[in-house]
Amino acid sequence: MKQNQTKQIVTLGITLSLYCIIAALALSVTYSVTLPQIQLQQKKATEESMKSIYPDAISFTLCTDNEQNPIFHNQVIDNCITLDCIYEGRDQTNLLLGYLVKGSSLGYGGPIVFIYGLDLDDTIHSVSIIEHSETPGLGANVIKDHFLNQFKGKLTSDAFLVKQDITPITASTITSKALSEGIKKSVTYVRENITELTNENEN
Amino acid sequence: MKTKIKQLLTKGLLKENPVFVLMLGLCSVLAVSVSVINALGMTLAFTFVTVLSEVTISVLRKWIPKSLRIPIFIVIIASFVTILQFLLQAYFPSLNKALGIFIPLIVVNCIIIGRIESFASKKPVFDSILDGLGISLGYGIAILSIAIVREILGNGTILGYSLFGTSFEPALMFILPPGAFLVIGIEIGIINHVSKKASRKEASK
Amino acid sequence: MSNYVITASPHIRNKINTAFLMNMVSISLLPATIGGIVIFGWTNTLPLIALSIISAVVSEALFQKLLKLPMSYLDGSAIVTGFLLALCCPPGIPLWLPVIGSFFAIFSKQVFGGLGHNPFNPALIGRAFLVLSFPAHMTSWLKPFDVVTTSTPLAVFSEKGMSGVLGLFQGSVSTMHKSMFWGIRGGCIGEVFILGLLLGLALLLLTKTIQWYVPVTYMGTVFLVSWMLGMDPIFSILSGGVMFGAFFMATDYVTSPMLPQSKIIYGFGCGFINVMIRFFANMPEGTTFAILLMNVITPMLDNRIKKPVGFVKEKTS
C-alpha cells in the first residue's frame, strides 16, 4: 500500500517534470530566436525618437565615463524625476550638434519617459515622448505637437512653470507639470555636471 | 458531419458566447476594448493561445494524469502565452505596447481553461480546433462590438480614422473604465432581450 | 410622516404625492437660481437651465413611450432632474452639454426601471457623465459679473493652498468669507449663492419636504473633518458644491435612506468622502462622487430591507 503510493507520487512527479522540461525547451528556443529581433526593436524605438529630434545627425553615441559606464544612468534627481542616459548627436562631419537627454518623470498614470535635445547654446531643441500611460483624451495629449512645441527653443534658464511660460494641456495640469518639471530639473542637473564633458570634447 | 462543424463554430457567437452569456474573461474585454485595433490584436492573441492550447491538450489528453491536469493545463497555456509575447515583442512592438499587461493575463483567462477542462481534454483534435476557433470568434465579436461603440463615441474615430471632423467633441467617458462597464451592460441587456424574445417565440410555436 | 410605511428603495409612489414634492423642490431651488442668474448674467445661465429642463422632460417622455410605460413625464421629477443638472453645471458652457447630460440622467433612471427604482441620483449621474466626458468644458468657470474665465476657490486651494485662495480676495479672511457667502466667486450656477441655498433649505424643512438629518450631518461632518485636517472650516462649507449637494442632492427620496439613524450615517458618509476627495484625490471637489458612492450603500443602510435591489419576480405570462 505504502509502496504503491510512493510509486504513484514518483510517476506523477516525473510526468509533471517532463511537461515542464518540454515547455521550458520550447520557451528557450523561441527566446533565443526572437531575442536579437527584440533588442533591435527596442534600439530602433529610441533611435527613431532621437532621429526626430536631430534629423541631421547620423551617429548617436552614449556618453560614458572613464570606466565605460553610462553617465547619469538611473540618476535620481527628485522623488519622481530620474535621468536615464545621455547621448551625443553628431552629423556627417563628426560635428557635435547637441546632447540628447533621456529621462522619466512621474505623471498621473505612471512614469512619462521623455527624450529631448539640448543644444550647445543652452536651448532645448525639441522634446519627444517615448512612453507614457496617461489617461486617454486628457493627459495622453502630452504627445500632441501643440503642447510639446512650447519647449522648442526654450532657454535652460527659463522658468518652465505651468500656467506661466507653459500652457498646460486642458484639464491635465498634473501631466503638464510632470513633463515641464522633469525637463527643467533634468536640464539643470545636466548643465551643472556636464561642463567637463564639453571641454573634453573640444580638446 | 457538416452540421456538427457548423454547430461547433457558431455556438460561441450567441448561445454560448463566452463574454455576453457565460460572462467569462470580462477583465481583458473591459480593459482592451478602448480601440478597435487593440480589440483586433487581443482577439488574434486570444485565438492563437486558445487554438494551440486546445490542440496540444487534445493530442496529449491520454497522457495527462487526472490528478495533474490543472497544473499541466496551466503550464501549456503559460508557455503559449510567453511564446506569443516574445513574438509580439520581436515583430509587433506597437501592438505589444498597446496590449501590455493583458497578454500575460491571458494565462488566467477563465475562458481558455474552461474550454480545455470541459472540451479539449475529452474530445479529438479536429473537434478541439473547431471549438477553439468558435469560442475565439465569440470572444472576438464581443470585444469588437464593445470596442467599436467605445472608439466611435469616446474618440470620434474608427480604426484611427476620424469620423466626424474636428468640431465633434467625443465623450471621453467611453474610453475611460466607466464607459466599458456601461457599454457591456447595455449590450448584454440588448442580447438578453433579443434571445428572450426568440425563445418565447419558439415556445409559442 | 409617521403614518407612512417605511421601506428602502426601490418602491413605487403615489403620483400626486410625487408631483407635490417635486414642485416643492423646484420652488426651493429658485432663490439660489436667481442668485446665480444675477451673478453670472442671464445669457450664460437661463438658456442653459431652460434647455436642460426641456431635454430632461423630452427624454423622459421618449423613454416612457419606447418602454410602453405610463406617461408621467410631467409629474415634476424630470423637471427637477433637468433643473438640478443645469444648476450644477458651470455657467456659459456650450448648450449641447446640458442637453446630452439630461438625456443621460434620464437614461440612468429609466434603465433601472424608472422613478423609484433608480439606485443613483439621476442629476448627479448626468453631471458625473459630463465631468468624465468633457472635463475641459466642465472645469472652465466664469468670473462673476464678467466674461473672463477663472478658477474656483477650491481649484486654487488644491494647487496653491490657502494663501493662493486669500490672494483671490485681497488677502483678507473676512472679505473671503463675505464674498463667498454672497456668491462672488467662480463656480456652478446653483452652488454659489449661499443665502439662496439657505432660504431653499428653510423652505424644504418648513414644508416638511425633507427632514433635517442628512443636510445637518453632511455639513457638520464637512465642517469638522476639514477643521481637523487644518483647513478653514468656514471656507470648506462655503466653497464648492457641498451645500448645494447636501441640501438638494443628498436628500433625494429615492436614493437616500429612510430611517433617521441610517440618514445620519448616510450624511456622515457623504461629508467624510467629500472631504477625503478634496484633500487626497486628484479632484478639487468631490460632492458628486461622494453622494453617488453613498447612494450605492443606501439600501444596506436601512435595516428594514425587504428584498435585495435588482431582484425581479419572474412574470408568469
XYZ file of C-alpha atoms in Angstrom:
725
model
C 0.000 0.000 0.000
C 2.650 2.415 1.073
C 4.921 1.348 -1.728
C 2.112 1.854 -4.197
C 1.565 5.391 -3.034
C 5.237 6.260 -3.292
C 5.312 4.817 -6.747
C 2.328 6.919 -7.762
C 3.883 10.085 -6.424
C 7.087 9.388 -8.299
C 5.226 8.711 -11.542
C 3.242 11.901 -11.195
C 6.360 13.872 -10.368
C 8.152 12.531 -13.406
C 5.189 13.261 -15.660
C 4.896 16.834 -14.473
C 8.641 17.419 -14.772
C 8.555 16.054 -18.298
C 5.842 18.512 -19.270
C 7.753 21.347 -17.659
C 11.009 20.386 -19.364
C 9.349 20.313 -22.759
C 7.695 23.667 -22.101
C 10.989 25.170 -20.940
C 12.733 23.877 -24.049
C 10.100 25.391 -26.309
C 10.401 28.683 -24.488
C 14.168 28.859 -24.614
C 14.183 28.112 -28.343
C 11.665 30.887 -29.015
C 13.572 33.241 -26.754
C 16.902 32.710 -28.473
C 15.296 33.109 -31.883
C 13.441 36.318 -31.033
C 16.000 37.963 -28.732
C 18.073 39.738 -31.410
C 14.894 40.992 -33.047
C 13.531 42.248 -29.721
C 16.730 44.162 -28.979
C 16.717 45.585 -32.468
C 13.152 46.839 -31.984
C 13.979 48.483 -28.674
C 17.031 50.170 -30.129
C 15.044 51.266 -33.158
C 12.391 52.901 -30.977
C 14.952 55.005 -29.113
C 16.909 55.793 -32.263
C 13.806 56.882 -34.138
C 12.909 59.357 -31.446
C 16.493 60.655 -31.397
C 16.432 60.998 -35.158
C 13.216 63.011 -34.930
C 14.983 65.472 -32.648
C 18.192 65.870 -34.668
C 17.328 64.849 -38.239
C 20.791 65.884 -39.453
C 22.647 63.684 -37.028
C 23.890 60.353 -38.271
C 25.534 58.946 -35.176
C 24.305 58.816 -31.621
C 26.802 57.697 -29.013
C 26.056 57.004 -25.414
C 28.038 59.301 -23.117
C 30.182 57.220 -20.785
C 32.672 57.953 -18.059
C 36.270 56.789 -17.952
C 35.254 53.286 -16.969
C 32.867 52.984 -19.902
C 29.780 53.208 -17.662
C 26.969 55.362 -18.989
C 26.936 58.670 -17.149
C 23.928 59.778 -15.119
C 22.474 56.291 -15.502
C 19.426 55.945 -13.207
C 20.419 59.197 -11.527
C 17.529 60.151 -9.218
C 17.114 63.916 -9.265
C 13.859 64.224 -7.437
C 11.388 61.789 -5.925
C 9.677 61.435 -9.231
C 12.296 62.506 -11.768
C 15.022 60.139 -12.941
C 17.719 60.545 -15.579
C 18.297 57.523 -17.772
C 21.214 58.381 -20.037
C 22.685 60.992 -22.346
C 23.649 60.651 -25.978
C 25.790 62.832 -28.192
C 24.343 63.568 -31.602
C 26.908 64.143 -34.367
C 26.487 64.855 -38.067
C 28.500 63.581 -41.064
C 31.498 65.776 -40.326
C 31.539 64.463 -36.747
C 30.452 67.881 -35.507
C 28.711 67.777 -32.130
C 25.136 69.018 -32.694
C 23.906 68.638 -29.154
C 23.122 66.268 -26.348
C 20.110 64.024 -26.132
C 18.844 63.652 -22.597
C 16.614 60.703 -21.796
C 14.749 60.604 -18.520
C 11.425 59.990 -16.897
C 9.046 61.914 -14.695
C 6.090 60.638 -12.717
C 2.823 61.741 -14.324
C -0.762 60.989 -13.382
C -0.828 57.421 -14.681
C 2.822 56.437 -14.256
C 6.245 57.487 -15.483
C 6.412 59.618 -18.605
C 9.604 58.669 -20.450
C 10.871 61.580 -22.497
C 13.908 62.475 -24.553
C 14.928 65.944 -25.585
C 17.714 67.624 -27.436
C 19.934 70.078 -25.555
C 21.729 72.410 -27.926
C 25.218 73.662 -27.168
C 23.890 77.225 -26.737
C 21.744 76.157 -23.760
C 18.404 75.897 -25.541
C 16.037 72.968 -25.673
C 15.967 71.677 -29.236
C 12.752 69.680 -29.111
C 11.044 67.149 -26.910
C 9.601 63.787 -27.729
C 7.729 61.303 -25.558
C 8.883 57.696 -25.709
C 6.435 56.121 -23.326
C 3.561 57.178 -21.094
C 0.450 55.763 -19.511
C -1.659 58.901 -19.059
C -5.457 58.993 -19.333
C -6.599 58.783 -22.952
C -8.122 62.040 -24.124
C -6.649 64.036 -21.245
C -3.074 63.502 -20.125
C -2.402 61.388 -23.196
C -2.463 64.649 -25.157
C 1.058 65.102 -23.825
C 2.289 63.618 -27.111
C 0.489 66.298 -29.163
C 2.678 68.762 -31.020
C 0.858 71.869 -29.821
C 1.952 71.045 -26.280
C 5.468 69.766 -26.983
C 6.312 72.594 -29.390
C 6.213 75.045 -26.482
C 9.503 73.635 -25.243
C 11.263 74.227 -28.544
C 13.910 76.914 -28.270
C 13.396 77.493 -24.555
C 16.469 78.599 -22.646
C 17.603 76.292 -19.867
C 17.365 79.267 -17.520
C 13.648 79.741 -18.241
C 11.133 79.048 -15.502
C 9.298 76.060 -17.054
C 6.314 76.786 -14.847
C 2.875 75.577 -15.844
C 0.397 78.437 -16.364
C 3.274 80.915 -16.607
C 5.540 80.123 -19.518
C 3.991 76.722 -20.269
C 0.335 76.451 -21.281
C -0.920 73.203 -19.758
C -2.877 70.522 -21.571
C -6.566 71.211 -20.978
C -7.724 69.670 -17.692
C -4.425 67.808 -17.199
C -2.294 70.022 -15.016
C -0.535 67.108 -13.322
C 0.724 65.665 -16.596
C 1.819 69.059 -17.883
C 3.598 69.808 -14.626
C 5.324 66.428 -14.597
C 6.818 66.931 -18.025
C 7.887 70.547 -17.639
C 9.351 69.914 -14.192
C 11.067 66.795 -15.478
C 12.723 68.771 -18.250
C 13.660 71.724 -16.055
C 15.167 69.665 -13.253
C 16.990 67.236 -15.520
C 18.403 70.009 -17.686
C 19.612 71.933 -14.637
C 21.299 68.806 -13.349
C 22.913 68.059 -16.681
C 24.120 71.656 -17.093
C 25.722 71.576 -13.664
C 27.544 68.324 -14.301
C 28.347 68.211 -17.981
C 30.805 71.124 -18.367
C 33.841 68.904 -18.034
C 32.454 66.714 -20.725
C 32.010 69.574 -23.184
C 35.584 70.664 -22.633
C 36.771 67.127 -23.102
C 35.128 67.031 -26.485
C 36.546 70.350 -27.565
C 40.057 69.389 -26.606
C -20.684 15.971 -40.008
C -21.305 19.328 -41.648
C -23.919 20.310 -39.096
C -21.508 19.340 -36.342
C -18.796 21.585 -37.759
C -21.261 24.414 -38.114
C -22.564 23.842 -34.628
C -19.079 23.880 -33.088
C -18.085 27.030 -34.940
C -21.217 29.063 -34.280
C -22.192 28.143 -30.746
C -19.758 30.723 -29.400
C -21.448 33.537 -31.276
C -24.608 33.858 -29.253
C -25.802 30.734 -27.492
C -22.585 30.133 -25.565
C -20.872 33.458 -26.116
C -18.055 33.442 -23.567
C -18.419 37.132 -22.755
C -22.067 38.071 -23.159
C -23.662 34.835 -21.965
C -21.118 32.978 -19.849
C -19.617 36.269 -18.555
C -16.065 34.921 -18.521
C -12.851 36.790 -19.217
C -14.509 40.154 -18.615
C -11.364 41.787 -17.244
C -9.480 41.741 -20.523
C -12.600 42.589 -22.517
C -13.279 45.701 -20.463
C -9.699 46.885 -20.431
C -8.661 46.267 -24.022
C -11.820 47.398 -25.819
C -10.586 51.021 -25.829
C -9.928 50.965 -29.550
C -10.840 48.671 -32.420
C -7.228 47.975 -33.307
C -6.434 46.839 -29.757
C -9.520 44.652 -29.758
C -8.445 43.030 -33.023
C -4.961 42.431 -31.657
C -6.334 40.930 -28.482
C -8.675 38.680 -30.465
C -5.781 37.383 -32.556
C -3.642 36.807 -29.479
C -6.518 35.048 -27.766
C -7.203 32.864 -30.812
C -3.526 31.915 -31.042
C -3.372 30.776 -27.443
C -6.798 29.110 -27.333
C -6.470 27.077 -30.515
C -2.894 25.957 -29.885
C -3.559 25.047 -26.245
C -6.710 23.153 -27.151
C -4.896 21.224 -29.889
C -1.929 20.390 -27.682
C -4.077 19.200 -24.838
C -6.353 17.243 -27.125
C -3.321 15.451 -28.581
C -1.865 14.742 -25.154
C -5.173 14.022 -23.443
C -4.394 10.313 -22.967
C -1.067 11.077 -21.282
C -2.344 13.625 -18.824
C -2.973 12.032 -15.409
C -6.283 13.183 -13.956
C -4.822 14.438 -10.698
C -2.229 16.535 -12.532
C -4.446 18.017 -15.199
C -4.779 21.565 -13.869
C -1.017 22.199 -13.419
C -0.333 20.726 -16.821
C -3.037 22.858 -18.446
C -1.560 25.954 -16.849
C 1.989 25.046 -17.934
C 0.852 24.575 -21.518
C -1.234 27.759 -21.652
C 1.522 29.784 -19.979
C 4.106 28.515 -22.458
C 1.999 29.548 -25.414
C 1.323 32.937 -23.877
C 5.037 33.516 -23.273
C 5.906 32.424 -26.800
C 3.249 34.802 -28.070
C 4.723 37.609 -26.041
C 8.218 37.048 -27.422
C 6.820 37.047 -30.942
C 4.876 40.241 -30.347
C 7.856 41.997 -28.804
C 10.017 40.996 -31.730
C 7.697 41.629 -34.646
C 4.772 43.790 -33.447
C 6.215 46.081 -30.763
C 3.431 48.656 -31.009
C 0.730 46.027 -30.520
C 2.689 44.583 -27.635
C 2.825 48.002 -26.021
C -0.896 48.601 -26.503
C -1.963 45.257 -25.075
C 0.619 45.471 -22.295
C -0.259 43.533 -19.176
C -3.226 41.832 -20.845
C -1.046 39.464 -22.827
C 0.429 37.779 -19.726
C -3.044 37.810 -18.208
C -4.337 35.543 -20.990
C -2.845 32.747 -18.861
C -5.517 33.184 -16.245
C -8.309 33.902 -18.701
C -11.000 31.540 -17.463
C -12.469 31.057 -20.928
C -9.419 29.106 -22.098
C -9.020 26.886 -19.085
C -12.783 26.340 -19.069
C -12.802 25.157 -22.682
C -9.816 22.905 -22.089
C -11.293 21.323 -18.992
C -14.753 20.796 -20.462
C -13.908 20.150 -24.097
C -10.358 19.668 -25.351
C -9.312 17.228 -22.640
C -12.110 14.872 -23.699
C -12.541 15.340 -27.441
C -10.488 14.530 -30.570
C -8.097 17.025 -32.133
C -10.246 18.192 -35.050
C -13.204 18.978 -32.826
C -10.927 20.858 -30.456
C -9.606 23.068 -33.256
C -13.152 23.938 -34.247
C -14.135 24.560 -30.653
C -11.145 26.846 -30.151
C -11.965 28.787 -33.304
C -15.642 29.038 -32.416
C -15.040 30.289 -28.914
C -12.410 32.785 -30.138
C -14.897 34.015 -32.717
C -17.431 34.639 -29.967
C -14.812 36.405 -27.855
C -13.714 38.490 -30.835
C -17.251 39.528 -31.729
C -17.943 40.542 -28.155
C -14.778 42.592 -27.681
C -15.098 44.188 -31.131
C -18.722 45.165 -30.678
C -17.761 46.923 -27.459
C -14.634 48.486 -28.928
C -16.483 49.911 -31.946
C -19.010 51.708 -29.753
C -16.337 52.946 -27.373
C -13.978 54.196 -30.060
C -16.705 55.989 -32.031
C -18.301 57.673 -29.020
C -15.186 58.162 -26.941
C -12.688 59.179 -29.572
C -14.720 60.029 -32.668
C -12.667 57.612 -34.739
C -12.825 54.114 -36.120
C -9.531 52.253 -36.617
C -7.875 55.622 -36.101
C -9.745 57.399 -38.917
C -11.655 60.476 -37.828
C -15.374 60.102 -38.479
C -16.971 63.427 -37.682
C -14.354 66.087 -38.379
C -12.635 68.317 -35.899
C -15.697 70.071 -34.486
C -17.001 66.834 -32.965
C -16.195 66.530 -29.290
C -16.047 62.894 -28.217
C -17.458 61.845 -24.846
C -14.244 60.842 -23.128
C -16.092 58.696 -20.600
C -16.474 55.946 -23.165
C -12.750 55.327 -23.389
C -12.387 55.510 -19.615
C -13.224 52.456 -17.453
C -16.828 53.524 -16.619
C -17.606 53.619 -20.323
C -16.535 49.986 -20.670
C -18.958 48.876 -17.978
C -21.738 51.000 -19.436
C -21.350 49.645 -22.957
C -21.029 45.996 -21.912
C -24.071 46.355 -19.666
C -26.201 47.811 -22.440
C -25.045 45.190 -24.943
C -25.768 42.322 -22.540
C -29.194 43.858 -21.922
C -29.965 44.004 -25.639
C -28.770 40.421 -26.190
C -30.840 39.105 -23.282
C -33.869 40.952 -24.576
C -33.465 39.551 -28.076
C -32.779 35.982 -27.004
C -35.669 36.019 -24.539
C -37.993 37.167 -27.298
C -36.680 34.460 -29.595
C -37.122 31.712 -27.037
C -40.633 32.923 -26.251
C -41.487 32.742 -29.933
C -40.105 29.234 -30.098
C -42.136 28.197 -27.088
C -45.374 29.556 -28.544
C -44.781 27.553 -31.722
C -44.583 61.128 8.145
C -45.293 58.661 10.954
C -48.289 57.007 9.304
C -46.318 56.051 6.230
C -44.819 52.628 5.813
C -41.078 52.964 5.816
C -39.136 50.847 3.326
C -35.884 51.047 1.458
C -35.836 51.785 -2.237
C -36.905 50.528 -4.720
C -40.528 51.484 -4.272
C -43.379 52.940 -6.205
C -45.013 56.146 -5.097
C -48.319 57.849 -5.414
C -48.312 60.175 -8.370
C -49.986 63.187 -6.748
C -47.555 62.965 -3.905
C -44.600 62.920 -6.275
C -45.826 65.963 -8.131
C -46.281 67.951 -4.913
C -42.857 67.032 -3.530
C -41.098 67.641 -6.820
C -42.719 71.044 -7.214
C -41.628 71.938 -3.688
C -38.034 71.056 -4.587
C -38.208 73.161 -7.750
C -39.588 76.142 -5.834
C -36.906 75.908 -3.157
C -34.248 75.920 -5.852
C -35.455 79.291 -7.126
C -33.642 81.643 -4.682
C -30.256 80.093 -5.423
C -31.062 80.075 -9.140
C -31.956 83.757 -9.161
C -28.700 84.452 -7.332
C -26.749 82.508 -9.947
C -28.511 84.300 -12.814
C -27.737 87.723 -11.321
C -24.105 86.820 -10.610
C -23.231 85.239 -13.959
C -25.622 87.152 -16.248
C -28.799 85.744 -17.741
C -27.315 84.927 -21.158
C -24.870 82.493 -19.588
C -27.407 80.781 -17.375
C -31.057 80.983 -18.489
C -30.762 79.210 -21.870
C -28.703 76.507 -20.182
C -31.316 75.911 -17.460
C -34.234 76.010 -19.909
C -32.632 73.593 -22.362
C -31.614 71.222 -19.607
C -35.178 71.029 -18.261
C -36.726 70.674 -21.718
C -34.248 67.956 -22.640
C -34.965 66.054 -19.423
C -38.743 66.166 -19.947
C -38.488 65.204 -23.620
C -36.134 62.332 -22.815
C -38.465 61.112 -20.076
C -41.425 61.166 -22.488
C -39.341 59.394 -25.124
C -38.275 56.596 -22.793
C -41.763 56.142 -21.404
C -43.151 55.884 -24.910
C -40.425 53.480 -26.060
C -40.712 51.254 -23.000
C -44.519 51.458 -23.096
C -44.687 52.796 -19.554
C -47.454 55.041 -18.186
C -46.786 58.570 -19.459
C -45.905 60.522 -16.332
C -43.250 62.800 -17.768
C -44.918 65.922 -16.429
C -45.053 64.769 -12.794
C -42.176 67.091 -11.974
C -39.439 64.550 -11.385
C -37.931 65.038 -14.838
C -38.193 68.803 -14.387
C -36.304 68.579 -11.096
C -33.647 66.345 -12.663
C -33.067 68.781 -15.526
C -33.160 71.767 -13.171
C -30.666 70.245 -10.712
C -28.327 69.207 -13.502
C -28.294 72.697 -15.005
C -27.587 74.231 -11.602
C -24.505 72.063 -11.061
C -23.021 72.994 -14.441
C -20.574 75.871 -14.877
C -22.222 78.936 -16.457
C -21.553 79.691 -20.094
C -20.784 76.150 -21.247
C -21.867 75.131 -24.773
C -25.601 74.422 -24.774
C -25.354 70.884 -26.147
C -23.736 69.785 -22.882
C -26.822 70.089 -20.633
C -28.948 68.549 -23.381
C -26.993 65.303 -23.549
C -26.341 65.419 -19.809
C -30.085 65.468 -19.119
C -30.677 62.716 -21.632
C -28.080 60.558 -19.911
C -29.518 61.394 -16.482
C -32.982 60.224 -17.526
C -31.477 57.185 -19.226
C -29.727 56.215 -15.992
C -33.088 56.366 -14.226
C -35.133 54.504 -16.814
C -32.577 51.766 -17.323
C -33.185 50.641 -13.735
C -36.976 50.790 -14.133
C -37.924 54.440 -13.757
C -38.609 56.706 -10.812
C -38.441 54.828 -7.523
C -36.157 52.110 -8.829
C -33.059 54.126 -9.631
C -30.192 53.498 -7.207
C -28.384 56.706 -8.194
C -29.474 60.310 -8.190
C -30.150 60.941 -11.908
C -28.958 64.557 -11.925
C -25.653 63.550 -10.329
C -25.201 60.724 -12.830
C -25.768 63.297 -15.570
C -23.161 65.551 -14.025
C -20.680 62.716 -13.486
C -21.124 61.771 -17.132
C -20.413 65.333 -18.254
C -17.398 65.738 -15.949
C -15.848 62.474 -17.092
C -16.636 63.022 -20.759
C -15.966 66.712 -21.267
C -13.629 67.703 -18.437
C -12.314 70.711 -20.300
C -15.765 72.326 -20.528
C -16.886 71.257 -17.078
C -13.896 72.874 -15.390
C -13.910 76.263 -17.097
C -15.555 78.781 -14.806
C -16.794 82.285 -15.411
C -15.770 85.175 -13.218
C -18.783 86.818 -11.535
C -20.141 89.913 -13.371
C -17.548 89.362 -16.092
C -16.923 87.329 -19.220
C -13.383 86.126 -18.486
C -12.698 82.669 -17.132
C -11.331 81.989 -13.682
C -10.660 79.116 -11.278
C -12.896 78.076 -8.404
C -11.502 78.817 -4.940
C -11.220 75.064 -4.348
C -9.176 74.538 -7.502
C -6.879 77.334 -6.368
C -6.683 75.731 -2.925
C -5.685 72.329 -4.248
C -2.986 73.928 -6.345
C -1.546 76.730 -4.252
C -3.017 76.240 -0.796
C -4.810 78.736 1.414
C -2.529 81.660 0.620
C -3.484 81.348 -3.037
C -7.159 81.465 -2.101
C -6.661 84.555 0.031
C -4.909 86.132 -2.925
C -8.233 85.995 -4.776
C -9.889 88.071 -2.050
C -7.347 90.835 -1.363
C -5.672 88.697 1.295
C -8.349 89.145 3.920
C -10.157 86.246 5.563
C -13.307 88.218 6.321
C -13.538 89.505 2.729
C -13.175 85.928 1.573
C -15.972 84.661 3.821
C -18.215 87.558 2.864
C -17.663 87.264 -0.900
C -18.128 83.532 -0.761
C -21.340 83.895 1.211
C -22.767 86.266 -1.419
C -21.509 84.047 -4.231
C -18.871 86.376 -5.678
C -16.610 83.557 -6.896
C -16.212 81.111 -9.763
C -18.456 78.075 -9.539
C -21.515 76.247 -10.762
C -24.690 78.235 -11.414
C -26.633 76.963 -8.427
C -23.909 76.488 -5.858
C -22.501 79.989 -5.417
C -25.339 81.985 -3.799
C -25.226 80.605 -0.247
C -28.055 82.804 1.098
C -30.355 81.439 -1.608
C -29.385 77.876 -0.749
C -30.138 78.519 2.945
C -33.524 80.022 2.024
C -34.263 76.946 -0.084
C -33.311 74.648 2.768
C -35.582 76.564 5.153
C -38.443 76.198 2.709
C -37.874 72.465 2.332
C -37.704 71.962 6.089
C -40.727 74.152 6.877
C -42.924 72.384 4.318
C -41.610 69.043 5.674
C -40.495 68.100 2.181
C -37.240 66.837 3.672
C -36.009 66.084 7.187
C -33.033 67.797 8.812
C -30.873 64.688 9.344
C -28.956 64.491 6.073
C -28.166 68.194 5.444
C -27.122 68.801 9.057
C -24.913 65.705 9.451
C -23.432 66.214 5.993
C -22.475 69.846 6.608
C -21.383 69.109 10.175
C -19.057 66.339 9.036
C -17.533 68.510 6.340
C -17.007 71.305 8.875
C -15.401 69.066 11.496
C -13.263 66.870 9.258
C -11.806 69.768 7.264
C -11.157 71.608 10.529
C -9.282 68.555 11.843
C -7.262 68.414 8.629
C -6.278 72.032 9.069
C -8.484 73.766 6.511
C -10.501 76.848 7.393
C -13.831 75.091 8.140
C -15.949 78.065 7.128
C -14.170 78.233 3.789
C -14.723 74.498 3.483
C -18.501 74.631 3.839
C -18.889 77.778 1.748
C -16.814 76.525 -1.162
C -17.613 74.094 -3.924
C -20.944 72.380 -4.206
C -21.126 70.936 -0.698
C -24.131 72.972 0.384
C -25.990 72.514 -2.865
C -25.313 68.783 -2.743
C -26.201 68.402 0.927
C -29.493 70.298 0.631
C -30.832 69.193 -2.741
C -28.928 66.137 -3.972
C -28.263 64.024 -0.889
C -31.873 64.458 0.284
C -33.388 62.838 -2.800
C -36.115 60.419 -1.661
C -35.363 57.525 -3.922
C -31.642 57.371 -3.415
C -31.230 58.251 0.274
C -32.161 56.038 3.231
C -35.491 56.221 5.025
C -34.770 55.720 8.721
C -33.430 58.612 10.836
C -30.425 56.677 12.144
C -29.438 55.484 8.663
C -29.914 59.042 7.389
C -27.344 60.201 9.932
C -24.851 57.545 8.841
C -25.546 58.464 5.230
C -24.962 62.163 5.851
C -21.765 61.444 7.730
C -20.530 59.170 4.929
C -21.227 61.796 2.269
C -19.404 64.504 4.219
C -16.438 62.296 5.054
C -15.905 61.020 1.498
C -16.384 64.549 0.209
C -13.551 65.954 2.335
C -11.350 62.937 1.612
C -11.722 63.538 -2.131
C -10.947 67.235 -1.685
C -7.766 66.543 0.243
C -6.376 63.334 -1.117
C -7.724 62.787 -4.621
C -6.836 64.396 -7.880
C -10.005 66.486 -7.938
C -10.623 69.821 -6.252
C -14.262 68.982 -5.441
C -15.858 65.669 -4.546
C -19.533 66.296 -3.824
C -20.772 64.491 -6.929
C -18.821 61.321 -6.314
C -19.286 61.373 -2.531
C -23.069 61.340 -2.865
C -23.034 58.798 -5.682
C -20.839 56.479 -3.599
C -23.176 56.739 -0.639
C -26.128 56.086 -2.972
C -24.605 52.660 -3.569
C -24.917 51.581 0.057
C -28.263 53.273 0.730
C -30.243 50.013 0.522
C -27.871 48.450 3.060
C -28.209 51.338 5.472
C -31.884 50.760 6.011
C -32.036 47.703 8.144
C -35.565 47.015 7.141
C -34.695 45.888 3.659
C -37.475 43.694 2.382
C -35.849 42.416 -0.769
C -32.483 42.955 -2.420
C -32.242 45.559 -5.157
C -32.419 44.135 -8.610
C -34.496 41.142 -7.597
C -37.314 40.841 -10.092
C -40.087 38.332 -9.851
C -40.350 36.237 -12.979
C -43.561 37.133 -14.753
C -45.757 34.129 -15.330
C -47.343 35.368 -18.513
